[in-house]
Tab-separated table of C-alpha atoms in Angstrom:
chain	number	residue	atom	x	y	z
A	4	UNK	CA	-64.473	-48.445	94.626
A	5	UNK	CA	-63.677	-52.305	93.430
A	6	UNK	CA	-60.611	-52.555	91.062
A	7	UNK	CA	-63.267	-53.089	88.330
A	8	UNK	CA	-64.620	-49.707	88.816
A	9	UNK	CA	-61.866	-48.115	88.945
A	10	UNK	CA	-60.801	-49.580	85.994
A	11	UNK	CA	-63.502	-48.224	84.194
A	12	UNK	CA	-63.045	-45.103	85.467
A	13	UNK	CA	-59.689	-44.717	84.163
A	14	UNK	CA	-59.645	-46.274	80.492
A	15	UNK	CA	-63.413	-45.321	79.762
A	16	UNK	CA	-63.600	-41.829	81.729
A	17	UNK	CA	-66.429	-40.831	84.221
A	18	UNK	CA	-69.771	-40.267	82.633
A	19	UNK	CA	-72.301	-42.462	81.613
A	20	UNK	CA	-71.697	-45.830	80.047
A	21	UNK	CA	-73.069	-47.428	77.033
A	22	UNK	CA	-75.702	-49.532	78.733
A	23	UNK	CA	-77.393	-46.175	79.494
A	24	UNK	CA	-77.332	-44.824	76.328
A	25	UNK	CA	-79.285	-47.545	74.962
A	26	UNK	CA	-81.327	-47.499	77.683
A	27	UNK	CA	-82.732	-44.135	76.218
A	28	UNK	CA	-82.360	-44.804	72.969
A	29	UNK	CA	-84.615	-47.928	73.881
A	30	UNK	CA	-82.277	-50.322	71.912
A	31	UNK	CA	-80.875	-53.763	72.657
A	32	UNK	CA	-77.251	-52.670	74.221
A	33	UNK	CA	-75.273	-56.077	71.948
A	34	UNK	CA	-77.788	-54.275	68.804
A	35	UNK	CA	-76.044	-51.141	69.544
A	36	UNK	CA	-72.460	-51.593	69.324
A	37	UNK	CA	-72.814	-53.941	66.232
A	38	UNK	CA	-74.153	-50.719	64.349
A	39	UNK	CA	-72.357	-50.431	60.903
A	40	UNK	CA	-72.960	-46.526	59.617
A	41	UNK	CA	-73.841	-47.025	56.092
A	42	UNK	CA	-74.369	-44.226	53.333
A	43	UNK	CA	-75.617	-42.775	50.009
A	44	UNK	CA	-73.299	-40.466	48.647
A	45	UNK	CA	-74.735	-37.915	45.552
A	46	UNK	CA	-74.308	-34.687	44.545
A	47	UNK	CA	-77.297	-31.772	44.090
A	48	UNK	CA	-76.886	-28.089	42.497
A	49	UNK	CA	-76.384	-24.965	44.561
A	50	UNK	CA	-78.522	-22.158	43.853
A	51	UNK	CA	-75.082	-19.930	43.732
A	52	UNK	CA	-73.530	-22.717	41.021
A	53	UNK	CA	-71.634	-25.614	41.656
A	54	UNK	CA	-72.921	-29.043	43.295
A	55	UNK	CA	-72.809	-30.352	47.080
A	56	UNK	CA	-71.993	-33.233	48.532
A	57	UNK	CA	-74.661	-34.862	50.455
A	58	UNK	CA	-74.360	-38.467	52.540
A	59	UNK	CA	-77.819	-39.673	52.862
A	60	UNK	CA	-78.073	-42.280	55.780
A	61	UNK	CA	-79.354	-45.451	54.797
A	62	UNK	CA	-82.754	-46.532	56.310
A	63	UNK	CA	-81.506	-48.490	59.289
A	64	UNK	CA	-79.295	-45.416	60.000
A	65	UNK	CA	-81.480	-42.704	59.386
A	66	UNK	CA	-84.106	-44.033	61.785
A	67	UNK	CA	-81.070	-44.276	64.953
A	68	UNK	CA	-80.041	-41.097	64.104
A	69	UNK	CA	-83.209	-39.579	64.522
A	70	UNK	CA	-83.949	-41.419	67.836
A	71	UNK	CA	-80.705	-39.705	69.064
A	72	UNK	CA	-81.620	-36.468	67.460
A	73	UNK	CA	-85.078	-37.169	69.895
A	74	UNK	CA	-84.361	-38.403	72.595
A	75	UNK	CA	-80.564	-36.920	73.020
A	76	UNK	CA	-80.559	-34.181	71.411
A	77	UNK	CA	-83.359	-32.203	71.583
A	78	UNK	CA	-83.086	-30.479	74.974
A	79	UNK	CA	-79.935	-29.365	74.945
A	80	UNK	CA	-79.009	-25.584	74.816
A	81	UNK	CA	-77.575	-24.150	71.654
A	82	UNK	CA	-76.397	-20.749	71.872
A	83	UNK	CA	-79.726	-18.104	71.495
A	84	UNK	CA	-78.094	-16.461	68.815
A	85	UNK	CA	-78.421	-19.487	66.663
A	86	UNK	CA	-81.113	-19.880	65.051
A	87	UNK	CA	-80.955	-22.172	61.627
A	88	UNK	CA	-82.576	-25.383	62.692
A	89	UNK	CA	-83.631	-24.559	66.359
A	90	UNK	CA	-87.574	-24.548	67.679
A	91	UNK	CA	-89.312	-20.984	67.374
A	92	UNK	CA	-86.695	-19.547	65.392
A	93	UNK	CA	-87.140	-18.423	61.671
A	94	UNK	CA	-85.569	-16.808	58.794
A	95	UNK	CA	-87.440	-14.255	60.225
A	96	UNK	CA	-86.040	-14.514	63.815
A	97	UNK	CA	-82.433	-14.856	62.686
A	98	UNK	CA	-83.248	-11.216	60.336
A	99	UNK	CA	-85.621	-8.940	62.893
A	100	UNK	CA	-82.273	-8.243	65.086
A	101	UNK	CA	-80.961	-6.367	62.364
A	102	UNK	CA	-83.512	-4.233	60.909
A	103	UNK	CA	-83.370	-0.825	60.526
A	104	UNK	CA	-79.469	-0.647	60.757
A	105	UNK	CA	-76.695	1.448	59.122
A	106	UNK	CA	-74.764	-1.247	58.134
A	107	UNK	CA	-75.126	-5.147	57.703
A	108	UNK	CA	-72.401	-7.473	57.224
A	109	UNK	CA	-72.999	-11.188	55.975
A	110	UNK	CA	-70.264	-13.814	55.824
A	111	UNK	CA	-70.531	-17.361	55.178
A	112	UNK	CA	-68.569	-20.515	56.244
A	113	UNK	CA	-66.541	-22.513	53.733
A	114	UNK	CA	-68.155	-26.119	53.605
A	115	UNK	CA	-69.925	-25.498	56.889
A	116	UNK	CA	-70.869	-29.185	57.376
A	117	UNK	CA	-67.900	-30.792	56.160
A	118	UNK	CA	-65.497	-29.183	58.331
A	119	UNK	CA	-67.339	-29.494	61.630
A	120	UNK	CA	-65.141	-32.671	62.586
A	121	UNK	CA	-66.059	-35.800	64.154
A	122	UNK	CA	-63.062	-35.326	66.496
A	123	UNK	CA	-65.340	-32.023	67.891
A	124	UNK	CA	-68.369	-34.124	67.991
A	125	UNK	CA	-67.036	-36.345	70.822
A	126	UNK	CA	-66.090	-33.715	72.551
A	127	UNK	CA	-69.284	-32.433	73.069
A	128	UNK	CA	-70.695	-35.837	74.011
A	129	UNK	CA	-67.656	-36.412	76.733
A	130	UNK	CA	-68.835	-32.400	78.210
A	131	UNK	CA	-72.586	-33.382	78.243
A	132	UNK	CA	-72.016	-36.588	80.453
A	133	UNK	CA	-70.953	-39.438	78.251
A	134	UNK	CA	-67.985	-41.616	79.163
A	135	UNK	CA	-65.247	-42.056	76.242
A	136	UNK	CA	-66.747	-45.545	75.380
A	137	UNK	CA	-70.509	-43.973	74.660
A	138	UNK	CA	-69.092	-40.876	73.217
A	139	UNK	CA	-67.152	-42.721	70.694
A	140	UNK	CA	-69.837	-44.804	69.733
A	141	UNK	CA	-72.360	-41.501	69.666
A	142	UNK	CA	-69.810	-40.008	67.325
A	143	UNK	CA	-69.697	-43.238	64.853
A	144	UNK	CA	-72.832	-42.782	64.679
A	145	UNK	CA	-73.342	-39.483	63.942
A	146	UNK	CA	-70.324	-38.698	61.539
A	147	UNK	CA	-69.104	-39.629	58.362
A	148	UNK	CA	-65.414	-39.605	57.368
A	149	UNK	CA	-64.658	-37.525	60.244
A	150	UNK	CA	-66.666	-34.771	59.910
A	151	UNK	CA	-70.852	-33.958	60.366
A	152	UNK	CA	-72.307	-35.563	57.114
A	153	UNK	CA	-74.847	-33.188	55.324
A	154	UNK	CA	-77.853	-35.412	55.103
A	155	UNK	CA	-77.898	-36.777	58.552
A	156	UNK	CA	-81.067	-35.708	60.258
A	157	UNK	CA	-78.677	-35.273	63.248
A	158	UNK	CA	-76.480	-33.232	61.695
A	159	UNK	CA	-78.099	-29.594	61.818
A	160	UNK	CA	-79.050	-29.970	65.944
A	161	UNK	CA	-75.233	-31.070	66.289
A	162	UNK	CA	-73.512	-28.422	64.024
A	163	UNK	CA	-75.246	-25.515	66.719
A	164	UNK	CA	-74.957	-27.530	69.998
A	165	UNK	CA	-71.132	-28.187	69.051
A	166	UNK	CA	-70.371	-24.213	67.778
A	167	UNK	CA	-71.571	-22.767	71.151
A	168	UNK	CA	-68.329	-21.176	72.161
A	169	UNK	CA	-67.886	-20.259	68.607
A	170	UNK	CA	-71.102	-18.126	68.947
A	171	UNK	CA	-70.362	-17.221	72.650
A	172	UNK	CA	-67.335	-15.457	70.961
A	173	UNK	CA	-68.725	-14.342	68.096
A	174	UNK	CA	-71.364	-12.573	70.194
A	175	UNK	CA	-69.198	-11.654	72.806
A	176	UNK	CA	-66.810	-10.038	69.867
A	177	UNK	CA	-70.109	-8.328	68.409
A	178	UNK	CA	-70.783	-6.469	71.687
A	179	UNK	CA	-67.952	-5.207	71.724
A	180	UNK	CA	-67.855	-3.263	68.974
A	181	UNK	CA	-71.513	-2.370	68.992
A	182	UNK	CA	-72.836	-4.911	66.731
A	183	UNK	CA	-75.567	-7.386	66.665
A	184	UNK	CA	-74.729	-10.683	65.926
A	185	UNK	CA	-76.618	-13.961	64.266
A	186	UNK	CA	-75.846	-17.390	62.747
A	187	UNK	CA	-78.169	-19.055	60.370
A	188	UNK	CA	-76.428	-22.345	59.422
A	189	UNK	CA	-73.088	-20.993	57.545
A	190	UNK	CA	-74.820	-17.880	57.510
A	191	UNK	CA	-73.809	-15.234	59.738
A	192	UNK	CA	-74.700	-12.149	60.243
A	193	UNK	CA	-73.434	-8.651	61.938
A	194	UNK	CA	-75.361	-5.392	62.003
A	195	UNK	CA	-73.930	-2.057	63.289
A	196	UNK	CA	-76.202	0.949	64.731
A	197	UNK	CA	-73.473	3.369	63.204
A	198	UNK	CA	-71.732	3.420	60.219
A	199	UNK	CA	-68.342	2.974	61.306
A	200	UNK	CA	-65.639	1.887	59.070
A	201	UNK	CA	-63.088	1.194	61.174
A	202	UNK	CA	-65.899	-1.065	63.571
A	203	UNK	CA	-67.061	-3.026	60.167
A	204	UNK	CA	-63.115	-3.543	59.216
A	205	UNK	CA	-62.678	-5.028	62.861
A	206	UNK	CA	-65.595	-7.466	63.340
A	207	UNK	CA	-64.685	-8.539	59.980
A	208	UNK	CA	-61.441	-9.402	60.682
A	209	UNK	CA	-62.173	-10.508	64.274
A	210	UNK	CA	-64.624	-13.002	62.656
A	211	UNK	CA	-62.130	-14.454	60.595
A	212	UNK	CA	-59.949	-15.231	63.648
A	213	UNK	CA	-62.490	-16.339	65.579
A	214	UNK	CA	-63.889	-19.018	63.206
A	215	UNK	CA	-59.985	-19.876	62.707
A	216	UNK	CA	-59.617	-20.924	66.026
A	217	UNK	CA	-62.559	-23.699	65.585
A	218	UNK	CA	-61.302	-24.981	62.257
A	219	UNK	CA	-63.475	-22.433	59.952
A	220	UNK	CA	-62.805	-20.545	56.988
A	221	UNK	CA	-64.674	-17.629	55.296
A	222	UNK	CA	-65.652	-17.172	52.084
A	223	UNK	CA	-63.585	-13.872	51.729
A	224	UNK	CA	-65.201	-12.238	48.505
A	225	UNK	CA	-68.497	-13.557	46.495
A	226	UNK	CA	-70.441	-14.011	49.938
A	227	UNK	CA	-68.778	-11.267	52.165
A	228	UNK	CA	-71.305	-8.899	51.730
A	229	UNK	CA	-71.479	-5.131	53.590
A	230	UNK	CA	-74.697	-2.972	52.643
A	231	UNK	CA	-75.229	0.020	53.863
A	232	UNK	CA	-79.166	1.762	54.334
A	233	UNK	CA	-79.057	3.079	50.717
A	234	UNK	CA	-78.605	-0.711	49.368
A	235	UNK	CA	-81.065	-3.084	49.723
A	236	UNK	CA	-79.894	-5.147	52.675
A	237	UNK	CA	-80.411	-8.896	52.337
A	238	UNK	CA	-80.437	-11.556	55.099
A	239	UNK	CA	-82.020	-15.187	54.918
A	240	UNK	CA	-83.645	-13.659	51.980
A	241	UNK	CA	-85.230	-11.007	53.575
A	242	UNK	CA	-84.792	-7.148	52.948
A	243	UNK	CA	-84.268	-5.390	56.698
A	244	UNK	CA	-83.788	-1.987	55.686
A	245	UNK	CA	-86.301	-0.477	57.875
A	246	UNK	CA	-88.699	-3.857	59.195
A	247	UNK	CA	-88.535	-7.108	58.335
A	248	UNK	CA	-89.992	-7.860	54.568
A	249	UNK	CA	-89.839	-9.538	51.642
A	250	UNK	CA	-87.916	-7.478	48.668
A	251	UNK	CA	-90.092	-5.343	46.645
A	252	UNK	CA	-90.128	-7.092	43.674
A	253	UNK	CA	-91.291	-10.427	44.958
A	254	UNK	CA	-94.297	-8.542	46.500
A	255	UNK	CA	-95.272	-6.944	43.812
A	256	UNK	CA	-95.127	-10.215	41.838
A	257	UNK	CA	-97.326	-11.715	44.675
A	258	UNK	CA	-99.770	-8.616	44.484
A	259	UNK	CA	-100.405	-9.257	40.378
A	260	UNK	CA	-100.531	-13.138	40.815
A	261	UNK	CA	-102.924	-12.711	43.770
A	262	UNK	CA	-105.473	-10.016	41.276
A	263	UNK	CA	-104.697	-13.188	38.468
A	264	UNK	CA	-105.862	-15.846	40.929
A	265	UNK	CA	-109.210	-13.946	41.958
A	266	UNK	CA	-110.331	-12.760	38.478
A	267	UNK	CA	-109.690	-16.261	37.211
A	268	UNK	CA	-106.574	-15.585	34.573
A	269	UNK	CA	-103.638	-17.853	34.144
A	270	UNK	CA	-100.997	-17.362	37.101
A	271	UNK	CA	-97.403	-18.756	37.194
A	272	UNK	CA	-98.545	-20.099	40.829
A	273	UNK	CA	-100.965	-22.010	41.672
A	274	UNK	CA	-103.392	-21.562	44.123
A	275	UNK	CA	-101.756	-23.698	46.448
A	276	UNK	CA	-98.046	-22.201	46.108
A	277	UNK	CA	-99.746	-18.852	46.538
A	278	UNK	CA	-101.632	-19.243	49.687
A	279	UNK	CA	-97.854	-20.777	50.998
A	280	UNK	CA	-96.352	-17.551	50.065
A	281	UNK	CA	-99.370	-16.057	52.120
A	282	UNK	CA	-98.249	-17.657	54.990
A	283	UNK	CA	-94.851	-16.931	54.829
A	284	UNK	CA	-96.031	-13.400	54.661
A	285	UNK	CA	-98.253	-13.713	57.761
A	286	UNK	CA	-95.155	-15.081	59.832
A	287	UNK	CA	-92.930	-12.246	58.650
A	288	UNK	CA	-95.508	-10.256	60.224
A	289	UNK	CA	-96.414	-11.981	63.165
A	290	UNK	CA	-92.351	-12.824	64.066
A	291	UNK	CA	-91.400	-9.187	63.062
A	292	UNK	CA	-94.254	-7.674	64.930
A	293	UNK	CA	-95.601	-6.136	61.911
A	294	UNK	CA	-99.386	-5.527	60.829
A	295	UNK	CA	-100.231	-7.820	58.403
């Protein structure tokens, strides 16, 4: 090894360099490392009240991003009990694991996105193979103010590829007291054969921990939800009490707009947002293993 590879090897770390990662990225190397991140930051209502925060990437941006979300990205393993944002999984996916169960526990993440920090991000890049130079530069582009901006395109991917130990031990955790465990997004999700007090009380506090440990925090009361098989047990939006389904209610609003549409009476869909709603149905079915 010549003195200038081993200088490389010491102040930029093993791994590849950056004149590889724009090789696959199929960008000019100099066009590369002049990239200047720029955003559009705005604010849109939650369903539950409130506004987020998202940082929209601007054109130039958004475009890189999603030729590292591609051509970097897209291969690599999350952990299979993720399944918000990951190829063949589904609301649907992320719910049939827990239907038909005594009990099912939901908890969601504080600011999921915003606290997944940049600081994690290059991590993962220096584990998968990238030298500190190229992992730096991966995370400037893919972060925003030190943490995984919600509006990135590569944002969602990263957020499950970066939390696999968190769901390794979250799953891991699960097992061990006899539950089943999922993560949509911020989402997750526990389910327990028996219901066992003293097991819901522990992966509930075990959960906490565990997210601790990787910078997390729980929403402790509105969204901690345990429902037992006389409630109607929600997940994704989903009822799971015995199979997969959407909750009553919304069917039978589906069933009268459906007689509307064919008799030729005003609807509150249209014909187009109903035959989407019959799709959703069909994957529900199909996913679940349900007749239609």
């Amino acid at each position: 090894m010549g003195l200038k590879d081993l200088f490389a090897s010491v102040f930029k770390g093993s791994g590849h360099h950056i004149a590889e990662l724009a090789r696959r990225l199929d960008i000019d190397e100099t066009e590369l490392r002049a990239v200047r991140p720029a955003y559009r930051t705005f604010t849109i209502p939650k369903r539950s009240g409130g506004t987020r925060r998202i940082d929209a990437p601007d054109r130039e941006l958004n475009n890189l991003q999603r030729r590292v979300l591609r051509r970097l990205l897209a291969r690599l393993r999350a952990h299979p009990n993720a399944t918000g944002f990951e190829r063949g999984c589904s609301i649907v996916t992320n719910a049939v694991l827990h239907a038909g169960k005594a009990v099912v526990v939901r908890m969601d993440v504080k600011e999921f996105f915003p606290t997944t920090r940049a600081r994690r991000v290059e991590q993962y890049f220096r584990r998968i193979g990238w030298n500190r130079a190229a992992a730096a530069l991966l995370m400037r582009i893919c972060t925003h103010h030190g943490t995984l901006p919600q509006g990135a395109p590569t944002s969602p991917r990263l957020s499950n590829l970066v939390n696999y130990r968190l769901d390794a031990r979250l799953a891991a955790m699960a097992h061990r007291f006899g539950a089943a465990y999922t993560r949509y997004a911020d989402d997750m999700t526990f389910s327990l054969e028996r219901d066992d007090r003293a097991g819901v009380h522990n992966v509930i506090r075990a959960t906490k921990a565990i997210v601790g440990d990787f910078g997390y925090k729980l929403h402790q009361h509105r969204k901690l939800r345990v429902r037992r098989r006389h409630q109607q047990q929600h997940i994704t939006g989903l009822v799971v009490n015995e199979r997969v389904n959407l909750p009553r209610a919304t069917r039978r609003r589906l069933r009268a707009i459906g007689h509307h549409l064919s008799t030729g009476r005003p609807a509150t869909l249209t014909e187009q947002q109903f035959a989407g709603w019959q799709a959703l149905q069909q994957m529900i079915a199909r996913q679940s293993g349900a007749s239609v």
